[in-house]
XYZ file of C-alpha atoms in Angstrom:
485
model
C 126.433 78.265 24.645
C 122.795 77.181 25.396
C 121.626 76.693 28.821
C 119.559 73.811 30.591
C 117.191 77.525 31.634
C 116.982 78.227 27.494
C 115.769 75.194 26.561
C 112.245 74.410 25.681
C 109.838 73.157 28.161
C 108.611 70.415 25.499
C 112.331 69.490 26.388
C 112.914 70.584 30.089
C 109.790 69.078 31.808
C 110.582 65.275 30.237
C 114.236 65.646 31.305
C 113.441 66.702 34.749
C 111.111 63.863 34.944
C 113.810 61.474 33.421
C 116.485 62.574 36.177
C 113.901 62.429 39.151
C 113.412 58.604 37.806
C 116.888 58.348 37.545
C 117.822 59.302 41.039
C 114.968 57.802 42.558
C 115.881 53.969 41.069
C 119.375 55.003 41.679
C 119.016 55.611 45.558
C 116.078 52.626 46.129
C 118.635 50.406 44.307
C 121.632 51.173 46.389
C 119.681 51.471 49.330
C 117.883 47.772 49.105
C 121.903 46.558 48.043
C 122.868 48.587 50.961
C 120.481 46.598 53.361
C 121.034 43.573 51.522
C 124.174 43.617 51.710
C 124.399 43.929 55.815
C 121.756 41.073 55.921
C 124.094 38.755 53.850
C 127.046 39.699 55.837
C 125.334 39.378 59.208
C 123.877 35.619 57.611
C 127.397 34.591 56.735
C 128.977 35.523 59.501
C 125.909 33.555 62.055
C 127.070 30.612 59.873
C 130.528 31.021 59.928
C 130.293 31.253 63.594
C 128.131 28.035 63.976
C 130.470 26.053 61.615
C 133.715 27.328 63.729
C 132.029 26.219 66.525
C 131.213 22.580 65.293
C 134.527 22.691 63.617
C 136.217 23.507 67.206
C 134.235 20.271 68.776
C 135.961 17.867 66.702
C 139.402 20.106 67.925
C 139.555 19.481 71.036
C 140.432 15.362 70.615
C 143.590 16.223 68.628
C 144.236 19.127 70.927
C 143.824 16.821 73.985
C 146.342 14.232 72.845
C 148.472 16.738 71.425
C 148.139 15.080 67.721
C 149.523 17.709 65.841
C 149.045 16.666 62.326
C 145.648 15.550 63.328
C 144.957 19.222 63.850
C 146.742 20.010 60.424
C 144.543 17.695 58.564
C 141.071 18.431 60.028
C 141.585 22.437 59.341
C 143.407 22.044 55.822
C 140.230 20.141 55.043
C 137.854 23.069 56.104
C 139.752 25.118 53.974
C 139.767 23.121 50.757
C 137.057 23.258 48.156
C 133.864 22.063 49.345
C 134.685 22.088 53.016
C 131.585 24.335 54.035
C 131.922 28.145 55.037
C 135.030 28.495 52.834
C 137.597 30.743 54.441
C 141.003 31.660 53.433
C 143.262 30.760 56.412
C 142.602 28.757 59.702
C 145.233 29.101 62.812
C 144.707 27.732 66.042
C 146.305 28.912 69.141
C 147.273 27.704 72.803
C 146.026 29.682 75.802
C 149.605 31.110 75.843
C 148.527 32.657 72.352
C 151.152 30.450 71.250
C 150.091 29.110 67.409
C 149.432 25.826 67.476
C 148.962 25.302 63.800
C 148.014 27.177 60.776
C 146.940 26.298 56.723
C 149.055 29.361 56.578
C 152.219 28.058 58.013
C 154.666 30.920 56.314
C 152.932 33.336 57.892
C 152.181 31.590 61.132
C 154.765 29.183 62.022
C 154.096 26.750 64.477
C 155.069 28.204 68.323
C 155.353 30.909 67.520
C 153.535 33.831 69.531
C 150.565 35.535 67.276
C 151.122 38.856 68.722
C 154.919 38.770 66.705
C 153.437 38.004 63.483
C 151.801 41.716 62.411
C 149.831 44.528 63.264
C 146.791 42.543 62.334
C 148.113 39.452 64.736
C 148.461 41.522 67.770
C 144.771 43.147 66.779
C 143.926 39.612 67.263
C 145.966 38.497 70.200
C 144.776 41.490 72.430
C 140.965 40.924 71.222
C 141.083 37.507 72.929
C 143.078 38.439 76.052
C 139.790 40.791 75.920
C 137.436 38.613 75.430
C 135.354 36.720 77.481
C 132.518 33.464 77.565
C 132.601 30.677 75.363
C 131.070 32.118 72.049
C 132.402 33.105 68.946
C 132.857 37.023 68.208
C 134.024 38.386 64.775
C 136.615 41.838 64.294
C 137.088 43.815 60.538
C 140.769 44.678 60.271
C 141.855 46.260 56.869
C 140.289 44.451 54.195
C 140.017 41.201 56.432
C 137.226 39.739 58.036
C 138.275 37.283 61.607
C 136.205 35.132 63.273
C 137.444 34.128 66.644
C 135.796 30.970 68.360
C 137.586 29.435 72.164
C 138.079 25.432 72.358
C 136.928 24.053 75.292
C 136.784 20.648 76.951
C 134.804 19.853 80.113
C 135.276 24.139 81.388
C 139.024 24.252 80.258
C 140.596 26.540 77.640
C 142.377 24.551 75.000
C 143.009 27.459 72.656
C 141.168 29.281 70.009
C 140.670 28.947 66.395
C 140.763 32.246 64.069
C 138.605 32.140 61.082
C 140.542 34.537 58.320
C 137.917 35.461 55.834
C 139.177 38.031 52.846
C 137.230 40.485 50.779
C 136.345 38.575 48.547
C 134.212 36.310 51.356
C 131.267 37.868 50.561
C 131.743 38.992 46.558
C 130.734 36.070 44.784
C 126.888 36.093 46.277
C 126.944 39.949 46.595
C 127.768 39.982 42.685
C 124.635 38.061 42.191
C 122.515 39.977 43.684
C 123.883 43.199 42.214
C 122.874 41.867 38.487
C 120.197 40.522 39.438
C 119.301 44.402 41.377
C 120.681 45.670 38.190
C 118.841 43.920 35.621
C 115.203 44.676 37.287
C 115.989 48.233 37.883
C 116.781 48.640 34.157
C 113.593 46.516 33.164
C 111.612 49.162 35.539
C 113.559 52.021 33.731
C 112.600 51.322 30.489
C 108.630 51.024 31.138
C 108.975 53.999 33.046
C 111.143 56.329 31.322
C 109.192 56.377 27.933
C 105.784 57.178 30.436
C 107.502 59.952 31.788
C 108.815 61.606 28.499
C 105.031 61.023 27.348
C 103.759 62.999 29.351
C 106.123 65.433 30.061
C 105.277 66.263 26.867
C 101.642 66.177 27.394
C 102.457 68.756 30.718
C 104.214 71.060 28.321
C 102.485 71.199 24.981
C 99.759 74.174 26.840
C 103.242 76.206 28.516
C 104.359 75.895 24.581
C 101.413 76.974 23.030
C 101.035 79.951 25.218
C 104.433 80.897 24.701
C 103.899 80.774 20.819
C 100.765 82.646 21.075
C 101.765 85.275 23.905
C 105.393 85.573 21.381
C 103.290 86.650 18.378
C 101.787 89.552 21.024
C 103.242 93.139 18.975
C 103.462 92.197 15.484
C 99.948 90.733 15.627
C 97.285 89.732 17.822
C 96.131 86.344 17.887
C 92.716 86.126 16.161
C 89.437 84.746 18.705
C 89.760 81.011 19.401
C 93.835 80.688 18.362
C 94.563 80.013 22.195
C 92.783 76.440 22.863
C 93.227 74.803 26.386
C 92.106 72.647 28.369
C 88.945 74.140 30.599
C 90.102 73.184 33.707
C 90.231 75.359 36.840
C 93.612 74.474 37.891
C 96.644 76.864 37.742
C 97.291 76.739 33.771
C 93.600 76.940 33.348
C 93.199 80.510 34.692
C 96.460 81.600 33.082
C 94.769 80.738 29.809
C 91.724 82.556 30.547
C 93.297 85.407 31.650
C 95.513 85.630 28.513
C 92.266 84.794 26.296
C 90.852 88.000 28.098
C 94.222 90.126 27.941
C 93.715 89.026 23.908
C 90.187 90.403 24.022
C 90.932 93.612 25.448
C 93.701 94.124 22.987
C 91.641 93.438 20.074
C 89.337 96.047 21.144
C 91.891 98.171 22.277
C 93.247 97.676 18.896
C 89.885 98.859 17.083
C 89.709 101.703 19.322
C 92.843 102.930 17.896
C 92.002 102.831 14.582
C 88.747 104.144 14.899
C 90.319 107.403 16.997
C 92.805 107.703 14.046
C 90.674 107.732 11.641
C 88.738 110.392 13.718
C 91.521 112.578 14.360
C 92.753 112.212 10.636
C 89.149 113.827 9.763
C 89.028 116.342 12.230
C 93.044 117.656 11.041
C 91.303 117.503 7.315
C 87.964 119.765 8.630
C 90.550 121.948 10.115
C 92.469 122.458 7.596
C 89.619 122.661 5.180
C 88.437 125.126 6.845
C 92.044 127.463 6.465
C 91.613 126.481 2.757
C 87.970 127.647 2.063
C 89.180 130.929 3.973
C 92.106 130.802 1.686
C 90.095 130.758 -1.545
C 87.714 132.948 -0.254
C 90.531 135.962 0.830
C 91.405 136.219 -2.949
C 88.254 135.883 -4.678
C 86.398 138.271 -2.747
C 89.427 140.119 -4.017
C 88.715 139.358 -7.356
C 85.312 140.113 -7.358
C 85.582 143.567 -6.444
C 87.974 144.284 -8.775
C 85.639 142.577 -11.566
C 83.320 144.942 -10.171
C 85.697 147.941 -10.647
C 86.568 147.144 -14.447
C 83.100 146.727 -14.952
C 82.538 150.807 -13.875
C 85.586 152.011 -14.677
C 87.780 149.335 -16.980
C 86.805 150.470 -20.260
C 88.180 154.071 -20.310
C 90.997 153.239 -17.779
C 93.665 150.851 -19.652
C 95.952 151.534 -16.559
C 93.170 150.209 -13.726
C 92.291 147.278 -16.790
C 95.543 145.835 -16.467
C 95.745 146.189 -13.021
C 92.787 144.563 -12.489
C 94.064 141.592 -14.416
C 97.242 141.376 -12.778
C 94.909 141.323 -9.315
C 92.448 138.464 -10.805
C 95.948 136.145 -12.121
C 97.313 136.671 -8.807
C 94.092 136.026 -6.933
C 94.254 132.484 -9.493
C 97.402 131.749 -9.065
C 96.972 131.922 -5.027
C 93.622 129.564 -5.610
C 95.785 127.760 -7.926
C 98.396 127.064 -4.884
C 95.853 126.195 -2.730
C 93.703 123.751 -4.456
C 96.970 121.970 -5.615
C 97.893 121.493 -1.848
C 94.978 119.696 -1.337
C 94.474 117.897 -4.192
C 97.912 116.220 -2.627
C 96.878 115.354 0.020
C 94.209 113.529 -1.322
C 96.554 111.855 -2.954
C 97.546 107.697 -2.772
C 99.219 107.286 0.533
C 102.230 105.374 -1.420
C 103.937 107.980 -3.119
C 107.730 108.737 -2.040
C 107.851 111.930 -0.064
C 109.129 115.110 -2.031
C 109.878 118.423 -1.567
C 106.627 119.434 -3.055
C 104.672 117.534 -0.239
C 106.986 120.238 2.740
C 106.129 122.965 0.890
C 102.043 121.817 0.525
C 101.842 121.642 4.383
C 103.285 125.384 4.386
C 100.606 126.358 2.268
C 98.092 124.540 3.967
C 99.361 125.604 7.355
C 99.555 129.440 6.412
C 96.083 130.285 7.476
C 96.123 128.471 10.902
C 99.245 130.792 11.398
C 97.866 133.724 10.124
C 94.528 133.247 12.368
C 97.169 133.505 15.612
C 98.965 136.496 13.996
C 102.088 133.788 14.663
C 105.296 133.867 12.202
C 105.547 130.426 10.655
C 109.394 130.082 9.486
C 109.958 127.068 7.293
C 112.614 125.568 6.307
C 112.984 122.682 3.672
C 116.333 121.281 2.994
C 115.099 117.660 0.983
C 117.525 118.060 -2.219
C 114.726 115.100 -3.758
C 112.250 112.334 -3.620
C 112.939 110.418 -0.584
C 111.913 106.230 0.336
C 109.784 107.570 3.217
C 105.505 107.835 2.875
C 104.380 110.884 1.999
C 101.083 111.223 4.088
C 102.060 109.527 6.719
C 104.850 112.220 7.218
C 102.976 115.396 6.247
C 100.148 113.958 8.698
C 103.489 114.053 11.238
C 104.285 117.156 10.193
C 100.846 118.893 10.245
C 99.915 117.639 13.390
C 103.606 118.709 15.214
C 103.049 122.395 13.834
C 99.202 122.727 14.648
C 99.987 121.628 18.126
C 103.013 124.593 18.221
C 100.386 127.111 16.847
C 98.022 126.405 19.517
C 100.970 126.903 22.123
C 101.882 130.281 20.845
C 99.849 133.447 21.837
C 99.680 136.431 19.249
C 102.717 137.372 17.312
C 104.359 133.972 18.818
C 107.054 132.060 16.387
C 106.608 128.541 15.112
C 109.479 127.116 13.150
C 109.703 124.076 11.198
C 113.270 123.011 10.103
C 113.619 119.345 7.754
C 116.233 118.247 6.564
C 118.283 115.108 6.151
C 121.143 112.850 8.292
C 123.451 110.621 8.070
C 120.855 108.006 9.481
C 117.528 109.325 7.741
C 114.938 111.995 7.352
C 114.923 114.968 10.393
C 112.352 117.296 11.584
C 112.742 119.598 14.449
C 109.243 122.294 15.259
C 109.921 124.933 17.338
C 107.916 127.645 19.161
C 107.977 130.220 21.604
C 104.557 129.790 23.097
C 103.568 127.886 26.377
C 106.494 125.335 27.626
C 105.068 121.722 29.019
C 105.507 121.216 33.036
C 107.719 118.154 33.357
C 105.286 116.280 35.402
C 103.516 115.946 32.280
C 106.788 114.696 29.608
C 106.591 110.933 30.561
C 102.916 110.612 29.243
C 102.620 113.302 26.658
C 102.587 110.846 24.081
C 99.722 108.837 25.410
C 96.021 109.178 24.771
C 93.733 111.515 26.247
C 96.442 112.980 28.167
C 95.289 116.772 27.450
C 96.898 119.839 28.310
C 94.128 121.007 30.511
C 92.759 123.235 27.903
C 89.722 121.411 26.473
C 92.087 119.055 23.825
C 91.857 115.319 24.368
C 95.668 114.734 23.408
C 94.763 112.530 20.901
C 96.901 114.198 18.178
C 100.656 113.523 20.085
C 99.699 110.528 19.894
C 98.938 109.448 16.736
C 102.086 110.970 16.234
C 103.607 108.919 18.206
C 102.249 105.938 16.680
C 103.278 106.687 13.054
C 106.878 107.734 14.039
C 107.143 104.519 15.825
C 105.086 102.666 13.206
C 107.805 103.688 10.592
C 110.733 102.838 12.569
C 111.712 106.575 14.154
C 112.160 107.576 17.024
C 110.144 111.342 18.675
C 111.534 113.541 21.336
C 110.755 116.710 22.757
C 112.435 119.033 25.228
C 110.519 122.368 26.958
C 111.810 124.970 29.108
C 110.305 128.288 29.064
C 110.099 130.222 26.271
C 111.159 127.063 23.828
C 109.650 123.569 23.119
C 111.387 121.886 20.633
C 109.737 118.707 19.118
C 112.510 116.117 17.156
C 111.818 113.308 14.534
C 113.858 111.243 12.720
C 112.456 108.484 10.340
C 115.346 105.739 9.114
C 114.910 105.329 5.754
C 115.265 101.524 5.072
C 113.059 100.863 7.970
C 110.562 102.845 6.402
C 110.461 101.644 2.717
C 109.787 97.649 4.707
C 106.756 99.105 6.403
C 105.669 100.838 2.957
C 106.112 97.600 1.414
C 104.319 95.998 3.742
C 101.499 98.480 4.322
């Protein structure tokens, strides 16, 4: 289910903007009816209570002479259509509260007393034992509106005429005025509502495009000039420098990592170059002195002859091994990895060994090719073991088990040699974090970076006496990146 908080702010900031326009004409609409509305009820009932009173005035002759159905006729007229302030029901009273006579006769039958005839009747009747002075005075019972106005002639108290007004007194002009309220509030609405959305929009197209470009932040980095606003030094301003700057410093931050890759790839390559030429050189110093040896004593001596070429095809064979090694890893980085490429690294990897006096133990279990880079993984691999022979002190054991999961390619390097403080586990994998010992820690971190690169995942645990470094590459993730790449 999507959330108002999920959606869009090309969306959010127009419909805020719509609501607050809503509500706003909504309340100054029902507040100006509101006030209009007590105006036209206070005006109607000033001029119902200045027609009751003229209408009382020409009362008090019928009332006088006792001319009953004079009385009838003058206040049936005020109620038909056209007589003035229209109200529903006129009754006069005596001063006994008595009525005198009604255009409601059912209800108020003549002498009869008006505090008998309902709860709204005695409301009435005890409001004008109440009520004193000669003016009219109004009371709101139910859903009825009464205006009560006292007949006098020359100071005496003839009676008093109620005024019965009903709810819909007031509806007829009150309906006007809502439409009329209505229809201009709308008008309003529709200039200002497509204003709003406008530039709501305009407000939210910079939040949007920051989003998009801040979004594309870890697969790629936005090249110089993708991030245009506005150059304005209010709030959204300085958040788009800032990020403009933040996209700076991760471009360079970016070239700095390749360039220290590349370096570190060159300095693993001079190191291990350097194991090779020692490598070649081992078995052909070998071989020359046992060229030199035939050459003295080879003719006469069959026996030290064919010894001395089964020293020069081993001392071939050896170069043989070696040169092959690297001629792989000069190889196209595409390749699928094979067991071939495991058992390269060994070879490489012997002399660095050797040159502690350290047991290397390897262990290969890759049945075949697998979909996972082949340099990327023996630069892995090479850079997990050197690191294990520089922990180990003379006649130390490094050992190197791969082999294969359920979910991909595994590699576990173990060794014997100094364990890592656990101060220093949670940033052993960043740059330049060195083990004190002259290394700039650049090399557990390019690890890092290709095991994540390729979708894996690198752990280590240390204790004394063991450190135990863990890979393990997926093997779909890493064919994508190969594709990719």
């Amino acid at each position: 289910m999507l959330h108002f908080r999920d959606i869009s702010f090309r969306y959010k900031i127009p419909l805020r903007a719509t609501v607050l326009v809503l509500v706003t004409a909504t309340v100054l609409t029902a507040s100006l009816l509101l006030r209009e509305y007590r105006d036209l009820r206070r005006d109607m009932l000033d001029g119902s209570a200045r027609w009751s009173a003229v209408l009382s005035q020409t009362l008090v002759a019928p009332m006088l002479h006792d001319d009953l159905w004079r009385a009838f006729e003058i206040v049936r007229a005020a109620t038909s259509p056209g007589g003035g302030e229209q109200a529903s029901a006129i009754t006069l009273v005596d001063p006994r509260l008595r009525i005198y006579v009604s255009t409601d006769p059912a209800r108020y039958p003549i002498l009869a007393p008006l505090h008998e005839r309902g709860e709204a009747a005695r409301e009435i009747a005890s409001r004008i034992d109440g009520a004193a002075g000669t003016g009219s005075h109004s009371v709101e019972i139910a859903d009825k509106l009464y205006v009560i106005t006292p007949i006098d002639a020359d100071g005496v108290r003839l009676g008093h005429m109620i005024l019965e007004h009903t709810s819909t007194f007031m509806q007829s002009r009150f309906a006007g005025m809502w439409l009329s309220a209505t229809l201009v509030t709308l008008f309003v609405l529709l200039l200002i509502l497509p204003v709003s959305w406008f530039w709501g929009r305009r407000m939210a197209e910079p939040l949007v495009h920051l989003a998009d470009c801040i979004g594309k932040v870890g697969a790629t980095i936005p090249p110089p000039g993708a991030l245009q606003f506005e150059d304005s030094k209010d709030e959204l301003g300085q958040v788009g420098r800032a990020v403009e700057r933040m996209f700076d410093e991760l471009r360079e931050k970016e070239g700095l990592e390749r360039e220290m890759l590349f370096s570190e790839r060159l300095a693993a390559i001079g190191r291990l170059t350097g194991g090779i030429a020692h490598e070649i050189n081992n078995p052909l110093g070998g071989m020359l002195n046992a060229i030199g040896t035939y050459r003295k004593h080879g003719a006469s001596d069959p026996e030290l002859a064919a010894r001395t070429m089964s020293l020069l095809e081993r001392g071939l064979l050896q170069i043989r091994d070696t040169v092959s090694a690297l001629l792989v890893e000069a190889k196209a980085p595409s390749h699928p990895l094979a067991p071939q490429d495991i058992e390269d690294v060994h070879i490489l990897l012997k002399p660095e060994a050797a040159k502690k006096s350290a047991r290397l133990q390897w262990n290969c279990e890759l049945p075949d090719e697998i979909p996972l880079p082949a340099t990327l993984v023996r630069q892995v691999l090479i850079n997990l073991v050197l690191n294990a022979l520089q922990a180990v002190e003379a006649g130390g054991t490094v050992a190197c088990d791969i082999g294969l999961s359920a979910d991909g390619m595994t590699m576990a390097v173990r060794n014997d040699g100094r364990y890592i403080e656990e101060s220093r586990l949670p940033y052993l994998f960043e740059p330049f974090v060195g083990d004190g010992n002259g290394k700039h820690g650049l090399g557990l971190w390019i690890t890092y970076q290709i095991v994540t690169g390729l979708g894996g995942h690198i752990s280590v645990q240390s204790e004394p006496g063991l450190t135990v470094f863990a890979v393990d590459l997926p093997l779909g993730m890493a064919v994508e990146l190969e594709s990719a790449s």
